[in-house]
Coordinates of C-alpha atoms in Angstrom, one line a residue:
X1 CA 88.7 61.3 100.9
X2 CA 89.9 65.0 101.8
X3 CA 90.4 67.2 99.4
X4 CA 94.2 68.5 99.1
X5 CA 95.0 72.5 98.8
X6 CA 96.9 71.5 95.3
X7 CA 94.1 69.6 94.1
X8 CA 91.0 72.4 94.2
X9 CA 93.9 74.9 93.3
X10 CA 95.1 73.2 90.3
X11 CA 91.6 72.1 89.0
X12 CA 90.6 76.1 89.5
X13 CA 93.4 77.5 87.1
X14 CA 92.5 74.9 84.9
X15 CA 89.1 76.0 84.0
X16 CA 90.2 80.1 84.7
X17 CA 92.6 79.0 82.1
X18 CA 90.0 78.3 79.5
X19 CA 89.5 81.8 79.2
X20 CA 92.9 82.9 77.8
X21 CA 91.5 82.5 74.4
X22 CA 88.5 84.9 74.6
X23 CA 90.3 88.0 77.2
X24 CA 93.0 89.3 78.7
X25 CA 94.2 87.8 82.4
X26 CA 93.6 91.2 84.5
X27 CA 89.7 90.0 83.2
X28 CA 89.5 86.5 84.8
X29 CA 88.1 87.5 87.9
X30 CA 84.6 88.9 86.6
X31 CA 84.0 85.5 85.1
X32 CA 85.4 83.1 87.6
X33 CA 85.1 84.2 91.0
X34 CA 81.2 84.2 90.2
X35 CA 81.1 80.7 88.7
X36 CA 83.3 79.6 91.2
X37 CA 80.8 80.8 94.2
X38 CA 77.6 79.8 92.3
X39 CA 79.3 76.5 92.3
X40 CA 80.0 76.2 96.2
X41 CA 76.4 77.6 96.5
X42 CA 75.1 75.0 94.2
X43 CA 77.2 71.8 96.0
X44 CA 76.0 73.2 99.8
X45 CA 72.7 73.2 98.9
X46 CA 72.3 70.0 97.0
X47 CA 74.5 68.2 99.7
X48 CA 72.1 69.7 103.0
X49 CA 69.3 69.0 100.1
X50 CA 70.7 65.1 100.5
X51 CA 71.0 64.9 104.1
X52 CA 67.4 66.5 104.7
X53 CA 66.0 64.0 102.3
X54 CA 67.7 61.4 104.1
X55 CA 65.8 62.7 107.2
X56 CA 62.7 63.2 105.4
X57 CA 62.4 59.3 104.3
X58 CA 61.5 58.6 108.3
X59 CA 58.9 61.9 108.3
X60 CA 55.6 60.2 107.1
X61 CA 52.6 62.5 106.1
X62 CA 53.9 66.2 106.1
X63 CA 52.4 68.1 103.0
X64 CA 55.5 69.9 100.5
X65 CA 55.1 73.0 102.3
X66 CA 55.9 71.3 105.8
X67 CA 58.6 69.3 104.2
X68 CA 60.4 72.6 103.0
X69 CA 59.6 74.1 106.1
X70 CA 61.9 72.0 107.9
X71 CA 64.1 71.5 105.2
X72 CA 64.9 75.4 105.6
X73 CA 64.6 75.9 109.3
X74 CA 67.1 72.8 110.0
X75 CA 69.4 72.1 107.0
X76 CA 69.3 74.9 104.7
X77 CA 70.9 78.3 105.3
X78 CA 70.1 80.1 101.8
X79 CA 67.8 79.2 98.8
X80 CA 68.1 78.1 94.8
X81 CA 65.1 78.8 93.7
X82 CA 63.8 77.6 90.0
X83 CA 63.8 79.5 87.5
X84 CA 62.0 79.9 83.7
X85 CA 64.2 80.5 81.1
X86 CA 61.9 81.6 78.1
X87 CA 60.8 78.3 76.7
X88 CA 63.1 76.5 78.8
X89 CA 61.6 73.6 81.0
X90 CA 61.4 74.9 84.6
X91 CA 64.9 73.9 86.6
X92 CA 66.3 74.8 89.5
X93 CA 69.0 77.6 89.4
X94 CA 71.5 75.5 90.2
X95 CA 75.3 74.9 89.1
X96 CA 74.4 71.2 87.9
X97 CA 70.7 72.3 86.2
X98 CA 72.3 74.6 83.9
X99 CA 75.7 72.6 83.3
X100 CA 73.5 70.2 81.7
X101 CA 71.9 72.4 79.2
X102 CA 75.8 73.8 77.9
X103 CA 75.1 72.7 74.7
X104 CA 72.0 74.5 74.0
X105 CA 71.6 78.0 72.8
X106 CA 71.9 80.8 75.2
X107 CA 73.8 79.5 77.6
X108 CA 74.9 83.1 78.8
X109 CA 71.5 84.0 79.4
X110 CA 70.2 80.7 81.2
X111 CA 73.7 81.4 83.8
X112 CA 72.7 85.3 84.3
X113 CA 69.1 84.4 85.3
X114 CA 70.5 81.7 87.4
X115 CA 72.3 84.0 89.0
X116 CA 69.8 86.9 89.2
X117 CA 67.4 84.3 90.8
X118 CA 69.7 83.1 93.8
X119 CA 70.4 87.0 94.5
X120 CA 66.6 87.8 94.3
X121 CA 65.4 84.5 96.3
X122 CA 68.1 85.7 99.1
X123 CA 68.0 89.8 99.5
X124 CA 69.7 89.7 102.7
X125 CA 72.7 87.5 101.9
X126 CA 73.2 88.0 98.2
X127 CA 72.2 91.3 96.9
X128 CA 74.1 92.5 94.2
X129 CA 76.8 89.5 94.5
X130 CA 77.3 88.9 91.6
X131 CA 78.1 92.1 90.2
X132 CA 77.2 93.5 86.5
X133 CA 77.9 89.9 85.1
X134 CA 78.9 91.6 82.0
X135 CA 80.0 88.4 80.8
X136 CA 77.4 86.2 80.3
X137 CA 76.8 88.1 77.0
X138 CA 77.8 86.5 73.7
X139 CA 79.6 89.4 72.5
X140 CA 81.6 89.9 75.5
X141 CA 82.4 85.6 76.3
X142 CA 81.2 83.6 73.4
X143 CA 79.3 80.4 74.6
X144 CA 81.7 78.0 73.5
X145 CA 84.5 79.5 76.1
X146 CA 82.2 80.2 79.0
X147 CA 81.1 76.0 78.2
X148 CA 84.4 74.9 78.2
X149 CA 85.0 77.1 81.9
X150 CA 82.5 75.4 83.2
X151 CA 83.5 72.0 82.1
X152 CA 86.7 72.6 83.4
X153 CA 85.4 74.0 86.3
X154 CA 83.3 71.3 87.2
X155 CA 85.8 68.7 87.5
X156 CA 86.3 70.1 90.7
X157 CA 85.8 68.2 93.5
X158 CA 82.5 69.1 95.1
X159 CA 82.9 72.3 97.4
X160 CA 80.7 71.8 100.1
X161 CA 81.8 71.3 104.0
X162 CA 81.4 67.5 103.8
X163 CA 84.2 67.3 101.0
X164 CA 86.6 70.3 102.0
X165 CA 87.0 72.3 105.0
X166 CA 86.7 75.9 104.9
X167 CA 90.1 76.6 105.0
X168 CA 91.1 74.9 101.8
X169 CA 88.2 76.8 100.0
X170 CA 89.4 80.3 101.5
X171 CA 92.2 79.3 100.4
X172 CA 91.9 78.2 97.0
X173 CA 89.9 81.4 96.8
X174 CA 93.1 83.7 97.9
X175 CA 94.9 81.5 95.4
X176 CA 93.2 82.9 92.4
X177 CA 93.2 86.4 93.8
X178 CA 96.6 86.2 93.7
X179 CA 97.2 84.2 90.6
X180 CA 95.0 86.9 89.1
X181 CA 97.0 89.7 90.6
X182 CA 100.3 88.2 89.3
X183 CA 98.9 88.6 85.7
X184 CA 97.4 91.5 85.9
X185 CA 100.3 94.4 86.4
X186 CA 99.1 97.5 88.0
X187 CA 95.2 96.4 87.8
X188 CA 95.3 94.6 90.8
X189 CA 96.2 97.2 93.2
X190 CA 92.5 97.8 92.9
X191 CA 91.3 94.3 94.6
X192 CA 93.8 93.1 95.9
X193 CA 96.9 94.1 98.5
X194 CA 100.1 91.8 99.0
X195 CA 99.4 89.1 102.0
X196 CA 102.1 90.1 103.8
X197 CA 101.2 93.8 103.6
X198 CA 97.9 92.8 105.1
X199 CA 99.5 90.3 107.8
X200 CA 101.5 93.1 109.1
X201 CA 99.0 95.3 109.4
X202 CA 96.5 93.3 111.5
X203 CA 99.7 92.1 113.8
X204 CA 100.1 95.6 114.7
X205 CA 96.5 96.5 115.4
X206 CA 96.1 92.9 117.0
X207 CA 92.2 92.3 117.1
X208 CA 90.6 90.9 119.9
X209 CA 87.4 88.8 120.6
X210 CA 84.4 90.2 119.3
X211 CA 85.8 94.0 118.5
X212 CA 84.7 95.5 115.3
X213 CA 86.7 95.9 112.3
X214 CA 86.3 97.9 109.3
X215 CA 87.9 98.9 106.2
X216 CA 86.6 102.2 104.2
X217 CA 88.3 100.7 101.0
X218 CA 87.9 97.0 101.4
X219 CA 88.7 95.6 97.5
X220 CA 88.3 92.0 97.7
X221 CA 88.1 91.6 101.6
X222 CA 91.5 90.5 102.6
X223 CA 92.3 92.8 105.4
X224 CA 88.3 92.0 106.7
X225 CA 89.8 88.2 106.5
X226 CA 93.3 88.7 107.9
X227 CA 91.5 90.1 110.9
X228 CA 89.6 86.7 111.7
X229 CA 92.6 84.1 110.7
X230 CA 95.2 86.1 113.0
X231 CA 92.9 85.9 115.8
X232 CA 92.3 82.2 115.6
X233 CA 95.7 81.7 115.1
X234 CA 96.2 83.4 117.8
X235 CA 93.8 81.0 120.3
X236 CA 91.1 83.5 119.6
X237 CA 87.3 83.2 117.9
X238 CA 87.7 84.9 114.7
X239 CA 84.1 84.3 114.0
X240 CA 83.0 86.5 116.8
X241 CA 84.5 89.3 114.9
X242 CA 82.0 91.8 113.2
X243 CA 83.5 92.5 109.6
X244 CA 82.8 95.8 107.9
X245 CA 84.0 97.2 104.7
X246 CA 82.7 99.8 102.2
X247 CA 84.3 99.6 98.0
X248 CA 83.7 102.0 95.4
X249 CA 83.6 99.1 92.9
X250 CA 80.3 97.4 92.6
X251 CA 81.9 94.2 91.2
X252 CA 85.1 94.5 93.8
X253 CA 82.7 94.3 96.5
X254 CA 80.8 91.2 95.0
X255 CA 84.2 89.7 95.3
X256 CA 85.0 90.7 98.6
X257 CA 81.4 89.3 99.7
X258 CA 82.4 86.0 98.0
X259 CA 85.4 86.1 99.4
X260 CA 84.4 86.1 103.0
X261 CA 81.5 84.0 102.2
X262 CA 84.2 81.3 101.0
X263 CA 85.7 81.7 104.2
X264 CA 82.6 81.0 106.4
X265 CA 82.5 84.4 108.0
X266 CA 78.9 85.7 108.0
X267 CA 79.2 88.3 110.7
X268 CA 80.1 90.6 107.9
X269 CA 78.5 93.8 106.1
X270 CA 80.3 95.0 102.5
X271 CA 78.8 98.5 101.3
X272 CA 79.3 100.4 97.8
X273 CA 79.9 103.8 97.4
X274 CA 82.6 106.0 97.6
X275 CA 84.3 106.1 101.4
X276 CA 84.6 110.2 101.2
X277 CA 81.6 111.4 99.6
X278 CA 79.4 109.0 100.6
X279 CA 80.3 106.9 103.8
X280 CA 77.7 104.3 104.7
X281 CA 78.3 103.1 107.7
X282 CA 76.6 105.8 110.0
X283 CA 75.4 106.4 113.4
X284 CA 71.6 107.4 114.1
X285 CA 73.1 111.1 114.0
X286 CA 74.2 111.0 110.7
X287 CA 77.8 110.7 112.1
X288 CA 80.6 108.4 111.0
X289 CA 80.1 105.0 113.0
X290 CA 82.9 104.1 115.1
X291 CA 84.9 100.5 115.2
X292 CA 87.9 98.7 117.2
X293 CA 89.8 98.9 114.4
X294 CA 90.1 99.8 111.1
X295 CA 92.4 99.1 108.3
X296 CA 92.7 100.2 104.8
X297 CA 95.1 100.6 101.5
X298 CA 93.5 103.1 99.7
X299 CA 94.5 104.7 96.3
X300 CA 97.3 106.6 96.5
X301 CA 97.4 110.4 95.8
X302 CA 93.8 110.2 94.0
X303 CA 93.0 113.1 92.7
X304 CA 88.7 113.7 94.8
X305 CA 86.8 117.1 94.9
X306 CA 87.4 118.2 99.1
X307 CA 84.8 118.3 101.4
X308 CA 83.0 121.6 101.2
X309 CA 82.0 121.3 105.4
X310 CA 82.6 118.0 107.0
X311 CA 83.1 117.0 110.7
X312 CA 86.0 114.9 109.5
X313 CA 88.2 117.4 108.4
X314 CA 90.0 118.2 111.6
X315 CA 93.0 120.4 110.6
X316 CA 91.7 121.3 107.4
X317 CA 91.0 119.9 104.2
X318 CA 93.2 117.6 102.2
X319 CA 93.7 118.9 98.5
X320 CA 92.2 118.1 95.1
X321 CA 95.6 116.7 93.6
X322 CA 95.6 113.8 97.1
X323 CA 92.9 112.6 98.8
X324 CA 95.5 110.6 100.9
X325 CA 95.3 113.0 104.2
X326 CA 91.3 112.5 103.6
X327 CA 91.0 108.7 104.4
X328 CA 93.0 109.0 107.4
X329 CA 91.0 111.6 108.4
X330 CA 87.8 109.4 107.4
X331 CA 89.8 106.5 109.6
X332 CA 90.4 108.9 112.7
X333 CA 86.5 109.9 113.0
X334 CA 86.1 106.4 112.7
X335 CA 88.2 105.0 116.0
X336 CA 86.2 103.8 118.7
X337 CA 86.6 106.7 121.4
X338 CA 88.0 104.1 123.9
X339 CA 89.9 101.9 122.4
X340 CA 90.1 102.5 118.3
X341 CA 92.9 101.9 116.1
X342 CA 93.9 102.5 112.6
X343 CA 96.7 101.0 110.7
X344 CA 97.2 103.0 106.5
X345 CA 99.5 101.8 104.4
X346 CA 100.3 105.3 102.1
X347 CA 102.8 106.9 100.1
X348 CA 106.0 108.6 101.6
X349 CA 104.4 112.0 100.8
X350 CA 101.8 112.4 103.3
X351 CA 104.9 112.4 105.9
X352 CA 106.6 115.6 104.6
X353 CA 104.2 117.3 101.5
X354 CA 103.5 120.7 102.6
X355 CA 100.4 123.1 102.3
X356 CA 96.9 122.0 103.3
X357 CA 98.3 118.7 103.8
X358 CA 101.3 119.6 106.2
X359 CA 98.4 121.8 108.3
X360 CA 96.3 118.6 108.8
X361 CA 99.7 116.5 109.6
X362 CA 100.4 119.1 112.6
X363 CA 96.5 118.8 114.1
X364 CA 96.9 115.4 113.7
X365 CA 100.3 115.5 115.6
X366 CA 99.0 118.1 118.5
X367 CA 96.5 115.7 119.3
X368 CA 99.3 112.9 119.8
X369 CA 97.0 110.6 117.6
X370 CA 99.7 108.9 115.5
X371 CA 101.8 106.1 117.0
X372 CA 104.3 104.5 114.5
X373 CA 105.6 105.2 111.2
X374 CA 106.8 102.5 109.7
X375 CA 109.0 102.4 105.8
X376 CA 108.1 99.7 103.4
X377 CA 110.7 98.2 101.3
X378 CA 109.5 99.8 97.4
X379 CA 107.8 97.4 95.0
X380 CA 106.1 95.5 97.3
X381 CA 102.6 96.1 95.6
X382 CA 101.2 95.7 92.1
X383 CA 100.1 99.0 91.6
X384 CA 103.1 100.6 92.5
X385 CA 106.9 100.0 92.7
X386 CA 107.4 103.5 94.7
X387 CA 108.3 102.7 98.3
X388 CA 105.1 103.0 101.1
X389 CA 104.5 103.5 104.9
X390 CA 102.1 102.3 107.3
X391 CA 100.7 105.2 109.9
X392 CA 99.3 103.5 113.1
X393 CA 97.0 106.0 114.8
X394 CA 95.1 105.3 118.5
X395 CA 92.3 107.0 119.3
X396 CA 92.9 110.2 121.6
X397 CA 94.2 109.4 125.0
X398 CA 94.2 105.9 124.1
X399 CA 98.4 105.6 123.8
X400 CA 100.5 103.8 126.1
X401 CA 102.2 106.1 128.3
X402 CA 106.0 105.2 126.9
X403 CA 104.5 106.1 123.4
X404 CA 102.6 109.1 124.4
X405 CA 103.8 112.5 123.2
X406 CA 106.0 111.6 120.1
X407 CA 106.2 108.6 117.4
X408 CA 107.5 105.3 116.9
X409 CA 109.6 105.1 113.6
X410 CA 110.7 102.1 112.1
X411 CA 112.9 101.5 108.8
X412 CA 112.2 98.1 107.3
X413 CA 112.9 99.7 103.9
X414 CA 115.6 96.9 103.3
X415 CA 113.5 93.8 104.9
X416 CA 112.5 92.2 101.5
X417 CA 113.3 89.2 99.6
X418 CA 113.2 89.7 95.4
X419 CA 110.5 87.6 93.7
X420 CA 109.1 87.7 90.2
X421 CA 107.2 90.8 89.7
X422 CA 108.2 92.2 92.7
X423 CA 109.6 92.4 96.5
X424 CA 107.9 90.3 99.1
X425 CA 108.1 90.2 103.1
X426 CA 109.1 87.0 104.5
X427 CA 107.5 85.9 108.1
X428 CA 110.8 86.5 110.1
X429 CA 110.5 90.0 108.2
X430 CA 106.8 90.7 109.9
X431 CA 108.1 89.3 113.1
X432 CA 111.0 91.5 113.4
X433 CA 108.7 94.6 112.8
X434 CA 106.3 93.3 114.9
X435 CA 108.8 93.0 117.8
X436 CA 110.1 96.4 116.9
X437 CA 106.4 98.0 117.8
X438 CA 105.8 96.6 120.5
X439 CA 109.2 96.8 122.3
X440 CA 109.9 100.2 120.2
X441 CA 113.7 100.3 121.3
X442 CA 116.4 102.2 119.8
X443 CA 117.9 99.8 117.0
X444 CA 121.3 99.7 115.6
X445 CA 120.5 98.9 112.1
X446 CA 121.4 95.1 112.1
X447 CA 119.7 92.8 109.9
X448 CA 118.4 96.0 108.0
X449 CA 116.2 96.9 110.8
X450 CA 116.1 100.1 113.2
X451 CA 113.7 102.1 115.1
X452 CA 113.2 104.8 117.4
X453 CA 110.7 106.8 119.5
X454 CA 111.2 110.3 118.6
X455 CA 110.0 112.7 121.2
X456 CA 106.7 114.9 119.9
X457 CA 109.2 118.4 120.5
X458 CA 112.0 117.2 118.5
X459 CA 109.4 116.5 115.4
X460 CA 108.1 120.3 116.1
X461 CA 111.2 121.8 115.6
X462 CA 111.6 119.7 112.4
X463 CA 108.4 121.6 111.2
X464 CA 105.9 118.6 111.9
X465 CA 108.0 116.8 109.1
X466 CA 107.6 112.9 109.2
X467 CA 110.3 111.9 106.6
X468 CA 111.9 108.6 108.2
X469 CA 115.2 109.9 107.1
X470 CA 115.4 112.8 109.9
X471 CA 115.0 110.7 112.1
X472 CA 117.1 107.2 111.1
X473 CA 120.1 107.6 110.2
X474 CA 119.7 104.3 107.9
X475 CA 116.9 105.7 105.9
X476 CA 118.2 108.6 104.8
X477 CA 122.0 106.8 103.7
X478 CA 119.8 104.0 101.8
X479 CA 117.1 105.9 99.7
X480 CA 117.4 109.8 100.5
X481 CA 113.3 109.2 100.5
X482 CA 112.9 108.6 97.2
X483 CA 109.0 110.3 97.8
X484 CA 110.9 113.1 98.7
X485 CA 112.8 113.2 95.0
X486 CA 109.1 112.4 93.2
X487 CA 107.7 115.5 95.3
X488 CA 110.4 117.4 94.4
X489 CA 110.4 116.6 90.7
X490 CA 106.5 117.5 90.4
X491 CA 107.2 120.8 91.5
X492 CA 109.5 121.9 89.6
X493 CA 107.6 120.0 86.5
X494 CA 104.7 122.3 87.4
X495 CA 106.7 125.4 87.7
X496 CA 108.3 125.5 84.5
X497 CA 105.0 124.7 83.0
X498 CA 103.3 127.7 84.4
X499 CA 106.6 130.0 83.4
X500 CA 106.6 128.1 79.6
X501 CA 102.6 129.8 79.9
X502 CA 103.1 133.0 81.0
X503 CA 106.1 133.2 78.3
X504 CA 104.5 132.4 75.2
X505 CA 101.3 134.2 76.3
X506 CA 103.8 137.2 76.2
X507 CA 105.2 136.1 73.0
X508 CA 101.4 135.9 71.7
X509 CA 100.8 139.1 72.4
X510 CA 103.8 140.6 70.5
X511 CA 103.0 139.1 68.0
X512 CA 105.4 136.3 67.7
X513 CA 104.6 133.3 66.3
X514 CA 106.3 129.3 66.0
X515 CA 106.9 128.9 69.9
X516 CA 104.1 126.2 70.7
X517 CA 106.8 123.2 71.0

């Protein structure tokens, strides 16, 4: 019998739920995403292992060495090796091998070798899945607790294709990323961005068959994801899509390689390293490669030392304080010459913030390479309750000609429906931004939508400034851009520090004491 969506979910929270007595909730992923993916591993293979033997019965006189020969070239697509474990009788490195030793000593370190083994036995797949795996030491998850996860855990129905499709193990998958996220306050803005968020950014960009995609700051791999389940719900092949992503975070990108593994896409590279310093996806030339499209949330206003002399910094070079000018400017090198897109979600600053930032925002504008501008409601995301924007960029001379020379703007600040821990998008909410894009007419504010093309010379007389509110009417009467007011604020903040230095440096001098408060 199928396996229901409720079912795997509620059995998966279950044994995640074990671990409330040994660490906080933000922690749960490092210990059960793994276990949950050595345990789909495990079931796959034991089940093809099943039908090959099956087979096999009917395949008189072929040595071991011919048996696994076919057993590899027609029913298996990755290995589980065997494994010693000190004195340990020789077993297989498999999730049912080792569940039957839980109640031996060492547990921990008979899982981590397990683990170790499946990544070494399949360098091309697995490398570095499983991340540092911290947790299979005693000090940091006693043995009793990671037993009892695995108990639990194993009461789930068997995760292999013959018991549950693909889409209910993506999905249970997305489940605990945002079960996890709920739990786990600010934390999760590292992994893990909103659905919705991520929806309405791959309708925009709209990938077709077998373009690229990438994202320079992937997390778990939802935008990557997004990509292929829009375009097959869209009639498309989502599989013929080829998935790129680079995370800073070794264990973040183990679940983002889990992640799209759990969702049978295999046409899919994950790279670690930091995006700006150190981008890995390259061309023979030691250029940026270039994709269809490309999609990212990255952290906002992080604080990155500037490129010293980089190709990518075209208008200049985004400052220390903000890097957030820099991954747009990493996502523009990265367009596909003819027909590249980029969809950032970002913080209201980068549309008005002066300096070395509003001299990039002006090259970037010259070259008519942004399309839309589109306000977020605030709160929308874990890590941040401010209010966001998506930029949509198109590679140069790639616009439509009723867009070229100017930007769309649109003002969804006030499309969101209240939820526990924050503000969520509904579909109709999408669609209505969605149909605001593409049509980009003049709105009249109804339903708490507007938008408007603004022509590129009306923006230059406004000094290259982007702020939604200059140009809809809406916007500025709802929020007077509350970015605007946080900009604002750290100014002045920093400018009565520096005069609170220079005075009691003066005071210091004469002599006077007591004014250090």
């Amino acid at each position: 019998m199928a396996v229901t969506q409720q079912e795997i979910e509620n059995r998966l929270w279950d044994a995640a739920d074990e671990l409330r007595v040994a660490m906080p909730e933000a922690q749960y992923s490092s210990v059960v995403f793994p276990l949950m993916f050595w345990k789909y591993l495990s079931d796959t293979w034991e089940h093809n292992h099943q039908e090959f033997l099956a087979q096999y019965e009917g395949l008189d006189g072929l040595s071991p060495e011919e048996a696994r020969e076919i057993e590899y070239r027609d029913h298996q697509s990755f290995e589980i090796p065997f494994i010693h474990a000190g004195t340990v009788q020789e077993r297989r490195a498999s999730w049912s091998s080792i569940l039957a030793t839980v109640a031996q000593h060492g547990l921990g370190q008979r899982v981590r070798a397990s683990l170790q083994a499946i990544e070494s036995a399949n360098p091309d797949k697995f490398s570095r899945l499983f991340g540092s795996m911290t947790w299979t030491q005693e000090a940091v998850l006693p043995a009793e607790v990671l037993a009892s996860v695995m108990r639990a855990m194993d009461r789930t129905p068997k995760m292999h294709e013959g018991n549950m499709s693909h889409d209910v193990l993506g999905g249970a998958y997305e489940y605990l990323l945002k079960r996890f996220s709920d739990g786990s306050g600010t934390r999760a803005g590292q992994f893990f961005t909103p659905r919705e968020v991520v929806e309405l950014i791959i309708e925009l960009l709209d990938p077709k068959n077998h373009e690229s995609v990438y994202d320079p700051t992937c997390g778990s791999g939802g935008m990557l994801i997004a990509a292929a389940s829009l375009l097959k719900a869209h009639g498309g092949r989502g599989y013929t899509l080829s998935l790129n992503g680079q995370e800073a975070v070794t264990d973040t990108a183990g679940v983002a390689r889990m992640n799209l593994f759990m969702h049978n896409l295999t046409e899919f590279k994950v790279e670690v390293g930091d995006t700006l310093r150190d981008p890995r996806f390259k061309k023979p030339d030691g250029s940026v490669k270039q994709f269809d499209v490309i999609v990212a949330n990255p952290p906002y206003s992080m604080k990155w030392k500037p490129w010293a002399n980089d190709p990518r910094a075209i208008g200049g070079v985004a400052p220390q304080s903000s890097a957030d000018w820099a991954f747009v400017q990493h996502m523009i090198a990265s367009m596909d010459p003819k027909k590249g897109r980029a969809g950032v979600v970002l913080p209201h600053g980068v549309l008005f913030r002066g300096g070395q930032e509003s001299a990039i925002r002006k090259r970037v504008l010259d070259d008519d390479l942004l399309e839309a501008v589109i306000g977020l409601p605030a709160n929308l995301f874990y890590s941040t309750s401010i209010p966001t924007c998506i930029l949509v960029f198109r590679a140069p001379g790639t616009k439509a000609s009723k867009r070229e020379d100017g930007v769309l703007f649109i003002d969804a600040s006030t499309r969101f429906t209240k939820a526990k821990n924050r503000s969520i998008l509904t579909g109709a909410d999408i669609a209505d931004v969605v149909t605001a894009y593409h049509s980009g007419s003049d709105g009249d504010g109804e339903a708490g939508l507007s938008a408007r093309f603004v022509p590129s010379t009306e923006i230059v007389a406004n000094g290259y400034d982007l702020n939604i509110g200059r140009y809809i009417k809406q916007a500025a009467a709802e929020q007077e851009d509350l970015g605007t007011l946080i900009d604002a604020y750290n100014i002045a903040r920093a400018e009565r520090q520096k005069a609170e230095q220079r005075m009691l440096a003066v005071l210091s001098a004469a002599g006077i004491e007591g004014f250090d408060e």
